[in-house]
Amino acid sequence: MKTYQWPYPNEVGQEEVAECDVLVLGGGLAGCFAAIAAAQKGKSVILVEKGATERSGSAGTGVDHWESACTNPCSQVTPEEIAEAYVEEQDYYSNGIAHYITCREGYDRMLDVESYGGKIRDTEDEFKGAEFRDDKTKLMFAYDYKNKFTLRIWGSTFKPALKKELERVGVRIYDRTEATALLTKTVDGKKRGIGAMGMNVHTGKFLIFKAKATILTMSRPARIWLFNSDMMGLSEFRPPQSIGSGHAMGFRAGIEFALMEKSVRGEFSAAGRSFPPYGAGNNHNTWYAATMVDARGVEIPYVDRDGNELKTVSERYYPAKGQKFFLKGGVIDNPKYEFRGPETVDFEELMKRGYQLPFYADLSRMPEFERKVIWGMMVGEEGKTKIPILKNYNDRGFDPTKHMLQSYGTGWQSASFLDQERQLFGAPGGILNDWDMKTNIDGIYAAGDQLFASDCAGFACCTGHYAGRKAADYTDTVQLEDYDAGEADRERARLFAPLYREEGMDWRELNMAIAKAMQNYCGGVKCDDLLKEGLDLLESFEKDIVPQI
């Protein structure tokens, strides 16, 4: 039997201390923009990423559209209009500060990405003449073709471009390094963030980062309701390494959170129950506004917000009579009447009318440009669609001009999920921020998916850049502080304890146990008694099971 040789050096027991002005934890879109913005202000910056920054994060494999680019030259709306609409659509359980920053600065950040080498325009004229393309700027738009504030983009080009820019501006990147705990200190009677600790996940080296300011950009927890130990890569739409470590670090340090009780019924998870996101026929988000048919091939009608049936494909992309604009996107499921856009007739109504299951997405009935932009650009640029869906389906003979894809849920989901099978999606909870993207602890900032009521790619880029600027300014007012050696010793002992245990539960079993606890006690129905039971159960896991791992 051949012995596997680990290709990395064994650095367990070794320690490294690094210093900087601004420390960025997380190398996704928000983290990259935060680091670049701080470096552009002349600050020394360290970026810590558990994966490889070039392809890490929720948008590491791509993103197909950029919402709220309200200042692009074709836009017919203002940042104030769209920011207020997002807040109102969520019944004011939303992050108005972050949404306004996103709407105001979204197009500027797109131009930044373009200057770094990312693609935001149809530079090859592949879609020249399409209704959704502006031939003067070569920008392409999604959803609302009248108001043009959501752009179709080639997001798979973004992360490699950002990585090169990070290197160009001198950011020190610690790839394959998991940040595990924040460092804090009481200075002049007030708690302050002074850095973080972590470990190299390849070599085992323990790292201490001393910083004047720290920015949390480590995404939101995934796979805490739905998890399959045999299909880990499909357990969530977001990368499987989005485990909520940033939230855990913040909670332990005393950072305030908001809306953490908010979750939605599963929509993007697979976990063995469904097809990969966007791999089944649907009419939402990446696939909007695909033609849908029933089992007999009878086309399912689209209607405007007033119930008027739309006769052409083109009409699906315009507001109703008397409506200024409508909202669509990953966060928007069932918007209020004021913001409701064209949509297929409700499932229940279709059943009453005699439409027969299963339903299918039939791109062959759409105009050529609309078909090509869904299958080949949107499907192909959105996260986890380029290889698992576009390439694999094409390699196996799928032809969107002839073939249909079955829909397995009642609408656009890839399955019919149970109410207790949840996700932190749809403007969920997260870290509470002020107008500087600062937390309640001085010197600690947050951006992207770590914020409460977070949104999509544009939200991450804009809040990241904004937090980077504000954190950089803050470093002019403070000195680098020494850390508590005892605090570092305790974290080191916690991290490496599993190396010295020979028995105990596997981490995958623990993940499944946590998922079951979340389903049973923090599902669609919530009350104090259920939540307390769940917290007691999770506490027992931490006490009785975690020490064995």
Coordinates of C-alpha atoms in Angstrom, one line a residue:
M1 CA 0.0 0.0 0.0
K2 CA 1.4 3.4 -1.0
T3 CA 1.6 6.1 1.7
Y4 CA 0.2 9.5 0.7
Q5 CA 2.8 12.2 1.0
W6 CA 1.4 15.6 2.2
P7 CA 2.9 18.1 -0.3
Y8 CA 3.2 20.9 2.3
P9 CA 5.8 21.4 5.1
N10 CA 4.8 20.5 8.6
E11 CA 4.8 23.8 10.6
V12 CA 2.8 22.7 13.6
G13 CA 4.3 24.4 16.6
Q14 CA 5.7 27.3 14.6
E15 CA 4.4 30.8 15.0
E16 CA 4.5 34.0 12.9
V17 CA 3.6 37.5 13.9
A18 CA 2.8 40.0 11.2
E19 CA 1.9 43.7 11.5
C20 CA 0.0 46.1 9.3
D21 CA -2.2 49.2 9.4
V22 CA -5.3 47.5 8.0
L23 CA -6.1 43.8 8.4
V24 CA -8.8 42.3 6.0
L25 CA -10.2 38.9 7.0
G26 CA -11.7 37.2 3.9
G27 CA -10.6 37.4 0.3
G28 CA -13.9 37.5 -1.6
L29 CA -15.2 40.5 -3.5
A30 CA -15.8 42.6 -0.3
G31 CA -12.4 41.7 1.1
C32 CA -10.5 42.4 -2.1
F33 CA -12.1 45.8 -2.5
A34 CA -11.5 46.7 1.1
A35 CA -7.8 45.8 0.9
I36 CA -7.4 47.7 -2.4
A37 CA -9.1 50.8 -1.1
A38 CA -7.0 50.9 2.1
A39 CA -3.8 50.3 0.1
Q40 CA -4.8 53.1 -2.3
K41 CA -4.8 55.4 0.8
G42 CA -1.1 54.5 1.4
K43 CA -1.7 52.0 4.2
S44 CA 0.1 48.7 4.8
V45 CA -2.5 46.0 4.3
I46 CA -2.7 42.3 5.0
L47 CA -5.5 40.1 3.5
V48 CA -6.2 36.7 5.1
E49 CA -8.1 34.1 3.0
K50 CA -8.8 30.5 3.9
G51 CA -8.9 29.5 0.2
A52 CA -7.0 30.9 -2.7
T53 CA -7.9 34.6 -3.3
E54 CA -7.8 34.3 -7.1
R55 CA -10.9 32.1 -7.0
S56 CA -12.3 32.3 -3.4
G57 CA -15.5 33.6 -2.1
S58 CA -19.1 33.4 -3.2
A59 CA -18.3 35.0 -6.5
G60 CA -15.1 33.1 -7.0
T61 CA -16.5 31.1 -9.9
G62 CA -18.5 34.0 -11.3
V63 CA -21.5 36.3 -11.0
D64 CA -23.8 37.1 -13.9
H65 CA -25.4 40.4 -12.9
W66 CA -24.7 43.5 -10.9
E67 CA -27.7 45.1 -9.2
S68 CA -28.2 48.7 -8.3
A69 CA -25.7 50.3 -10.7
C70 CA -27.9 53.4 -10.6
T71 CA -25.3 55.9 -11.9
N72 CA -24.4 54.2 -15.1
P73 CA -24.9 56.4 -18.2
C74 CA -28.0 54.5 -19.3
S75 CA -29.8 54.5 -15.9
Q76 CA -33.3 56.1 -15.6
V77 CA -33.4 55.9 -11.8
T78 CA -31.5 57.6 -8.9
P79 CA -29.6 55.9 -6.1
E80 CA -32.1 57.3 -3.6
E81 CA -35.1 55.8 -5.5
I82 CA -33.6 52.2 -5.6
A83 CA -32.1 52.3 -2.1
E84 CA -35.5 53.4 -0.6
A85 CA -37.3 50.7 -2.7
Y86 CA -35.1 48.0 -1.3
V87 CA -35.7 49.1 2.3
E88 CA -39.4 49.5 1.8
E89 CA -39.7 46.1 0.0
Q90 CA -38.2 44.4 3.0
D91 CA -40.7 46.2 5.4
Y92 CA -37.8 48.3 6.6
Y93 CA -36.0 45.2 8.0
S94 CA -33.1 46.2 5.9
N95 CA -29.7 47.9 5.8
G96 CA -30.5 51.3 4.3
I97 CA -27.0 52.6 4.9
A98 CA -25.3 49.8 2.9
H99 CA -28.0 49.8 0.2
Y100 CA -27.6 53.5 -0.4
I101 CA -23.8 53.1 -0.6
T102 CA -24.3 50.3 -3.1
C103 CA -26.7 52.3 -5.3
R104 CA -24.5 55.4 -5.1
E105 CA -21.2 53.8 -5.8
G106 CA -22.1 50.6 -7.7
Y107 CA -21.2 51.8 -11.2
D108 CA -17.9 53.3 -9.9
R109 CA -16.9 50.0 -8.5
M110 CA -17.8 48.3 -11.8
L111 CA -15.4 50.7 -13.6
D112 CA -12.8 49.8 -11.1
V113 CA -13.1 46.1 -11.9
E114 CA -12.9 47.0 -15.6
S115 CA -9.7 49.0 -15.1
Y116 CA -8.2 45.9 -13.3
G117 CA -9.1 43.6 -16.2
G118 CA -12.6 42.4 -15.5
K119 CA -15.2 42.4 -18.3
I120 CA -18.4 44.4 -17.9
R121 CA -19.2 45.2 -21.5
D122 CA -19.9 43.3 -24.7
T123 CA -16.6 44.3 -26.2
E124 CA -16.7 41.6 -28.9
D125 CA -20.1 42.7 -30.1
E126 CA -21.5 39.2 -29.5
F127 CA -24.9 40.7 -28.7
K128 CA -24.8 43.7 -30.9
G129 CA -28.4 44.8 -31.7
A130 CA -30.0 43.0 -28.8
E131 CA -32.8 44.8 -27.0
F132 CA -30.9 44.6 -23.7
R133 CA -27.7 46.1 -25.0
D134 CA -26.8 49.7 -25.4
D135 CA -24.7 49.8 -28.5
K136 CA -23.0 53.1 -27.6
T137 CA -21.5 51.9 -24.3
K138 CA -21.8 48.2 -25.0
L139 CA -23.3 47.7 -21.5
M140 CA -25.9 45.0 -21.2
F141 CA -28.9 45.1 -18.9
A142 CA -31.0 42.5 -17.1
Y143 CA -34.6 42.6 -15.8
D144 CA -35.9 46.1 -16.4
Y145 CA -35.0 47.1 -19.9
K146 CA -36.5 50.6 -19.5
N147 CA -34.7 51.8 -16.4
K148 CA -31.4 49.9 -17.0
F149 CA -30.0 49.8 -13.5
T150 CA -29.0 46.1 -13.3
L151 CA -26.2 45.1 -15.6
R152 CA -25.2 41.7 -17.1
I153 CA -21.5 41.1 -16.5
W154 CA -18.8 38.5 -17.1
G155 CA -18.2 37.9 -13.4
S156 CA -15.9 34.9 -13.8
T157 CA -13.2 37.5 -14.9
F158 CA -13.5 39.5 -11.7
K159 CA -11.5 37.6 -9.0
P160 CA -8.4 37.0 -11.1
A161 CA -8.4 40.7 -12.0
L162 CA -8.8 41.7 -8.4
K163 CA -6.0 39.4 -7.3
K164 CA -3.6 41.1 -9.8
E165 CA -4.6 44.5 -8.5
L166 CA -4.1 43.4 -4.9
E167 CA -0.5 42.4 -5.8
R168 CA 0.0 45.6 -7.8
V169 CA -0.9 47.9 -4.9
G170 CA 1.2 45.9 -2.5
V171 CA -1.3 44.0 -0.3
R172 CA 0.3 41.1 1.5
I173 CA -1.9 38.1 0.9
Y174 CA -2.0 35.1 3.2
D175 CA -3.8 32.4 1.2
R176 CA -4.9 29.1 2.7
T177 CA -4.9 30.8 6.1
E178 CA -8.0 30.6 8.3
A179 CA -8.7 33.5 10.6
T180 CA -10.2 32.0 13.8
A181 CA -10.4 34.7 16.5
L182 CA -10.2 38.4 16.9
L183 CA -7.8 40.2 19.2
T184 CA -9.2 42.9 21.3
K185 CA -7.8 45.2 24.1
T186 CA -9.3 47.8 26.4
V187 CA -7.6 51.1 25.7
D188 CA -8.6 54.2 27.7
G189 CA -11.6 52.3 29.1
K190 CA -12.9 51.3 25.7
K191 CA -12.7 48.0 23.8
R192 CA -10.7 48.1 20.6
G193 CA -9.9 45.6 17.9
I194 CA -6.2 45.1 17.6
G195 CA -5.9 42.3 15.1
A196 CA -6.7 38.6 14.8
M197 CA -5.3 35.0 15.0
G198 CA -5.5 32.0 12.8
M199 CA -3.6 29.2 11.2
N200 CA -2.3 28.0 7.8
V201 CA -4.6 25.2 6.8
H202 CA -1.9 23.5 4.7
T203 CA 1.0 23.7 7.1
G204 CA -0.5 24.2 10.6
K205 CA 1.5 27.3 11.3
F206 CA -0.1 29.6 14.0
L207 CA -0.3 33.2 12.9
I208 CA -0.9 36.4 14.9
F209 CA -1.8 39.6 13.0
K210 CA -1.4 42.9 14.7
A211 CA -3.3 45.7 13.1
K212 CA -4.6 49.2 13.8
A213 CA -7.9 48.3 12.1
T214 CA -9.6 45.1 11.1
I215 CA -12.3 44.5 8.5
L216 CA -14.5 41.4 8.6
T217 CA -15.5 40.2 5.2
M218 CA -15.9 36.5 5.7
S219 CA -19.4 35.8 4.3
R220 CA -22.4 34.4 6.1
P221 CA -22.9 30.9 7.5
A222 CA -23.9 28.3 4.9
R223 CA -24.8 24.6 5.3
I224 CA -26.1 25.0 8.8
W225 CA -29.7 23.7 7.9
L226 CA -28.9 21.5 4.9
F227 CA -25.8 19.3 4.8
N228 CA -25.0 16.1 3.1
S229 CA -21.7 14.5 4.0
D230 CA -21.4 12.6 0.7
M231 CA -22.2 15.7 -1.4
M232 CA -20.5 18.5 0.5
G233 CA -19.8 20.6 -2.6
L234 CA -23.5 20.7 -3.4
S235 CA -24.7 21.4 0.2
E236 CA -25.0 25.1 -0.5
F237 CA -25.1 27.6 -3.3
R238 CA -22.3 29.4 -1.6
P239 CA -18.8 27.7 -1.3
P240 CA -18.8 24.9 1.3
Q241 CA -16.1 26.7 3.2
S242 CA -18.5 29.5 4.1
I243 CA -19.1 28.1 7.5
G244 CA -19.8 31.3 9.5
S245 CA -16.3 31.6 11.1
G246 CA -16.5 35.4 10.8
H247 CA -19.8 35.5 12.5
A248 CA -18.5 33.2 15.3
M249 CA -15.4 35.3 15.7
G250 CA -17.4 38.5 15.9
F251 CA -19.9 37.0 18.4
R252 CA -17.2 35.8 20.7
A253 CA -15.6 39.2 20.6
G254 CA -18.8 41.0 21.6
I255 CA -19.8 42.4 18.2
E256 CA -23.5 43.3 17.8
F257 CA -25.7 41.5 15.3
A258 CA -29.1 42.2 13.8
L259 CA -31.9 40.2 12.2
M260 CA -30.2 36.9 13.0
E261 CA -33.7 35.3 13.5
K262 CA -34.4 35.9 9.8
S263 CA -34.0 33.1 7.3
V264 CA -35.9 31.9 4.2
R265 CA -37.1 28.5 3.1
G266 CA -34.3 26.7 1.2
E267 CA -33.9 27.9 -2.4
F268 CA -30.4 27.2 -3.6
S269 CA -29.2 24.3 -1.5
A270 CA -28.8 20.8 -3.0
A271 CA -27.7 18.5 -0.1
G272 CA -28.8 15.5 -2.0
R273 CA -32.4 16.7 -2.3
S274 CA -32.3 18.7 -5.5
F275 CA -30.4 19.7 -8.6
P276 CA -27.5 22.2 -8.5
P277 CA -28.7 25.8 -8.5
Y278 CA -29.8 27.0 -12.0
G279 CA -29.4 23.5 -13.3
A280 CA -33.1 22.9 -13.5
G281 CA -35.6 24.8 -15.7
N282 CA -36.9 27.9 -14.0
N283 CA -37.8 31.6 -14.7
H284 CA -36.0 33.5 -12.0
N285 CA -32.8 35.5 -11.5
T286 CA -30.2 34.0 -13.8
W287 CA -33.0 32.5 -16.0
Y288 CA -35.3 35.5 -16.0
A289 CA -37.6 35.7 -18.1
A290 CA -37.4 32.2 -19.6
T291 CA -40.4 30.8 -21.4
M292 CA -42.1 28.2 -19.3
V293 CA -44.4 25.4 -20.6
D294 CA -46.4 22.6 -18.9
A295 CA -46.2 18.9 -19.6
R296 CA -48.3 19.2 -22.7
G297 CA -46.1 22.0 -24.1
V298 CA -48.7 24.6 -23.4
E299 CA -47.0 28.0 -22.7
I300 CA -47.4 29.4 -19.2
P301 CA -48.4 33.0 -19.4
Y302 CA -46.5 36.0 -18.0
V303 CA -48.5 38.7 -16.4
D304 CA -47.7 42.2 -15.1
R305 CA -48.4 43.3 -11.6
D306 CA -52.0 44.0 -12.4
G307 CA -52.6 40.6 -13.9
N308 CA -52.6 41.7 -17.5
E309 CA -51.3 38.9 -19.7
L310 CA -48.2 39.8 -21.7
K311 CA -48.2 38.8 -25.3
T312 CA -44.5 39.0 -26.3
V313 CA -41.2 38.1 -24.7
S314 CA -40.1 41.7 -24.9
E315 CA -43.0 42.8 -22.6
R316 CA -41.6 40.7 -19.8
Y317 CA -38.8 43.2 -19.3
Y318 CA -40.7 46.4 -18.9
P319 CA -42.7 48.0 -16.0
A320 CA -46.5 48.0 -16.1
K321 CA -48.4 51.0 -17.2
G322 CA -48.1 53.7 -14.5
Q323 CA -45.2 51.9 -12.8
K324 CA -41.8 53.7 -12.6
F325 CA -39.6 50.6 -12.2
F326 CA -39.7 47.0 -10.7
L327 CA -37.3 45.0 -8.6
K328 CA -35.8 41.6 -9.5
G329 CA -32.7 39.7 -8.3
G330 CA -31.4 37.2 -5.9
V331 CA -32.8 38.8 -2.8
I332 CA -36.2 39.6 -4.3
D333 CA -38.7 36.7 -4.2
N334 CA -42.3 38.2 -3.9
P335 CA -42.0 42.0 -4.0
K336 CA -44.8 44.3 -3.0
Y337 CA -47.2 45.5 -5.6
E338 CA -45.4 48.8 -6.1
F339 CA -42.2 47.0 -7.0
R340 CA -43.6 43.8 -8.6
G341 CA -42.3 43.0 -12.0
P342 CA -43.6 40.7 -14.8
E343 CA -43.9 37.1 -13.6
T344 CA -45.5 33.8 -14.6
V345 CA -49.0 33.2 -13.2
D346 CA -48.9 31.9 -9.6
F347 CA -48.5 28.1 -9.3
E348 CA -51.8 27.7 -7.4
E349 CA -53.7 29.6 -10.1
L350 CA -52.0 27.5 -12.8
M351 CA -53.3 24.3 -11.1
K352 CA -56.8 25.7 -11.0
R353 CA -56.6 26.5 -14.7
G354 CA -55.6 22.9 -15.5
Y355 CA -52.0 23.3 -16.4
Q356 CA -50.2 19.9 -16.0
L357 CA -47.0 19.1 -14.2
P358 CA -44.1 18.9 -14.7
F359 CA -43.2 22.3 -16.0
Y360 CA -40.2 23.0 -18.3
A361 CA -38.1 26.0 -19.3
D362 CA -38.2 26.2 -23.1
L363 CA -35.5 28.5 -24.4
S364 CA -36.2 27.5 -28.0
R365 CA -39.4 29.7 -28.0
M366 CA -37.4 32.8 -27.1
P367 CA -35.6 35.3 -29.5
E368 CA -32.1 34.3 -30.3
F369 CA -30.4 36.9 -28.2
E370 CA -32.6 36.2 -25.2
R371 CA -31.8 32.5 -25.5
K372 CA -28.1 33.1 -25.9
V373 CA -27.8 35.5 -23.0
I374 CA -29.5 33.1 -20.6
W375 CA -27.8 29.9 -21.8
G376 CA -24.1 30.7 -22.4
M377 CA -23.7 34.0 -20.5
M378 CA -25.9 34.1 -17.4
V379 CA -25.7 30.3 -17.1
G380 CA -22.0 30.1 -17.3
E381 CA -21.1 33.3 -15.4
E382 CA -23.2 32.8 -12.3
G383 CA -21.5 31.0 -9.4
K384 CA -21.1 27.2 -9.9
T385 CA -22.7 27.2 -13.3
K386 CA -19.8 27.3 -15.8
I387 CA -18.5 23.8 -15.3
P388 CA -21.3 21.8 -13.4
I389 CA -24.1 23.1 -15.6
L390 CA -23.1 24.8 -18.8
K391 CA -20.1 22.7 -19.8
N392 CA -21.5 19.4 -18.5
Y393 CA -24.9 19.8 -20.1
N394 CA -23.4 20.9 -23.4
D395 CA -20.9 18.0 -23.4
R396 CA -23.9 15.7 -23.0
G397 CA -25.7 17.1 -25.9
F398 CA -28.1 19.7 -24.4
D399 CA -29.1 22.1 -27.2
P400 CA -31.2 25.1 -26.0
T401 CA -32.6 25.6 -29.5
K402 CA -34.2 22.2 -29.3
H403 CA -34.3 20.9 -25.8
M404 CA -36.1 21.8 -22.6
L405 CA -35.1 21.6 -18.9
Q406 CA -37.5 20.3 -16.4
S407 CA -38.5 22.4 -13.3
Y408 CA -38.6 20.4 -10.1
G409 CA -40.1 22.9 -7.7
T410 CA -43.3 25.0 -7.9
G411 CA -41.5 27.9 -9.4
W412 CA -37.8 28.6 -9.9
Q413 CA -36.2 26.5 -7.1
S414 CA -34.3 23.3 -7.9
A415 CA -36.6 21.3 -5.5
S416 CA -39.6 21.7 -3.2
F417 CA -38.0 22.3 0.2
L418 CA -39.7 21.8 3.5
D419 CA -40.3 24.9 5.7
Q420 CA -37.7 23.8 8.3
E421 CA -35.0 23.5 5.6
R422 CA -33.7 27.1 5.7
Q423 CA -31.0 29.3 4.4
L424 CA -29.5 32.7 5.5
F425 CA -30.5 34.3 2.3
G426 CA -32.8 37.1 1.2
A427 CA -31.4 40.0 3.2
P428 CA -30.6 37.9 6.3
G429 CA -29.1 38.8 9.6
G430 CA -25.5 39.8 10.2
I431 CA -23.2 42.4 11.8
L432 CA -24.7 45.7 12.7
N433 CA -22.9 48.6 11.1
D434 CA -22.9 52.4 11.3
W435 CA -22.3 54.9 8.5
D436 CA -18.6 54.1 8.5
M437 CA -19.2 50.3 8.2
K438 CA -17.9 50.2 11.8
T439 CA -19.1 47.7 14.3
N440 CA -19.8 48.5 18.0
I441 CA -16.1 47.8 18.7
D442 CA -13.6 50.5 17.8
G443 CA -11.2 49.5 15.1
I444 CA -13.4 46.6 13.7
Y445 CA -15.3 47.1 10.5
A446 CA -17.5 44.8 8.4
A447 CA -18.5 44.5 4.8
G448 CA -20.2 42.2 2.3
D449 CA -22.1 39.2 3.5
Q450 CA -21.0 39.8 7.0
L451 CA -23.3 42.7 7.3
F452 CA -27.0 42.4 8.2
A453 CA -29.4 42.5 5.3
S454 CA -26.6 41.8 2.9
D455 CA -27.3 41.5 -0.9
C456 CA -25.3 40.4 -3.9
A457 CA -22.0 41.1 -5.7
G458 CA -22.4 44.9 -6.1
F459 CA -23.3 45.1 -2.4
A460 CA -20.1 43.3 -1.5
C461 CA -17.8 45.4 -3.7
C462 CA -19.3 48.7 -2.6
T463 CA -19.4 48.1 1.1
G464 CA -16.0 46.5 1.0
H465 CA -14.4 49.6 -0.8
Y466 CA -16.3 51.9 1.6
A467 CA -15.1 50.0 4.7
G468 CA -11.5 50.0 3.4
R469 CA -11.5 53.8 3.1
K470 CA -13.0 54.4 6.5
A471 CA -10.7 51.9 8.2
A472 CA -7.7 53.5 6.5
D473 CA -8.7 56.9 7.9
Y474 CA -9.2 55.4 11.3
T475 CA -5.6 54.2 11.4
D476 CA -4.4 57.8 11.4
T477 CA -5.9 58.2 14.9
V478 CA -4.4 55.2 16.8
Q479 CA -1.2 53.3 17.5
L480 CA -0.4 49.6 17.0
E481 CA -1.2 47.8 20.3
D482 CA 0.4 44.7 21.8
Y483 CA -1.7 41.6 22.3
D484 CA -2.2 39.5 25.3
A485 CA 0.1 36.5 25.1
G486 CA -2.3 34.4 27.3
E487 CA -5.1 35.1 24.8
A488 CA -2.9 33.8 22.0
D489 CA -2.0 30.7 24.0
R490 CA -5.6 29.8 24.6
E491 CA -6.5 30.1 21.0
R492 CA -3.5 28.1 19.9
A493 CA -4.5 25.3 22.3
R494 CA -8.1 25.3 21.0
L495 CA -7.0 25.1 17.4
F496 CA -4.5 22.3 17.7
A497 CA -6.3 20.1 20.3
P498 CA -7.9 17.9 17.6
L499 CA -4.4 16.8 16.4
Y500 CA -3.8 15.0 19.7
R501 CA -7.1 13.1 20.0
E502 CA -7.4 9.6 18.5
E503 CA -11.1 9.1 19.1
G504 CA -14.2 11.1 18.6
M505 CA -16.9 12.1 16.2
D506 CA -16.0 13.2 12.6
W507 CA -16.7 16.8 11.7
R508 CA -19.2 15.8 9.1
E509 CA -21.3 14.0 11.7
L510 CA -21.2 17.1 13.8
N511 CA -22.3 19.2 10.9
M512 CA -25.2 17.0 10.2
A513 CA -26.2 17.1 13.9
I514 CA -26.1 20.8 13.9
A515 CA -28.2 20.9 10.7
K516 CA -30.8 18.7 12.4
A517 CA -30.9 20.9 15.5
M518 CA -31.4 24.0 13.3
Q519 CA -34.2 22.3 11.4
N520 CA -36.0 21.2 14.5
Y521 CA -35.6 24.3 16.7
C522 CA -35.0 27.2 14.3
G523 CA -37.1 26.4 11.3
G524 CA -40.0 28.2 9.7
V525 CA -41.9 28.3 13.0
K526 CA -40.1 30.1 15.8
C527 CA -40.9 30.7 19.5
D528 CA -38.9 31.3 22.6
D529 CA -39.2 27.8 24.0
L530 CA -38.1 26.1 20.7
L531 CA -35.1 28.5 20.4
K532 CA -34.1 27.8 24.0
E533 CA -34.3 24.1 23.5
G534 CA -32.1 24.4 20.4
L535 CA -29.6 26.6 22.2
D536 CA -29.4 24.0 25.0
L537 CA -28.8 21.2 22.4
L538 CA -26.1 23.2 20.6
E539 CA -24.5 23.9 24.0
S540 CA -24.4 20.2 24.8
F541 CA -22.7 19.6 21.4
E542 CA -20.1 22.1 22.3
K543 CA -19.6 20.6 25.8
D544 CA -19.8 16.9 25.0
I545 CA -18.9 16.4 21.3
V546 CA -16.6 19.2 20.2
P547 CA -13.8 18.3 22.7
Q548 CA -13.7 14.9 21.1
I549 CA -13.1 16.1 17.6

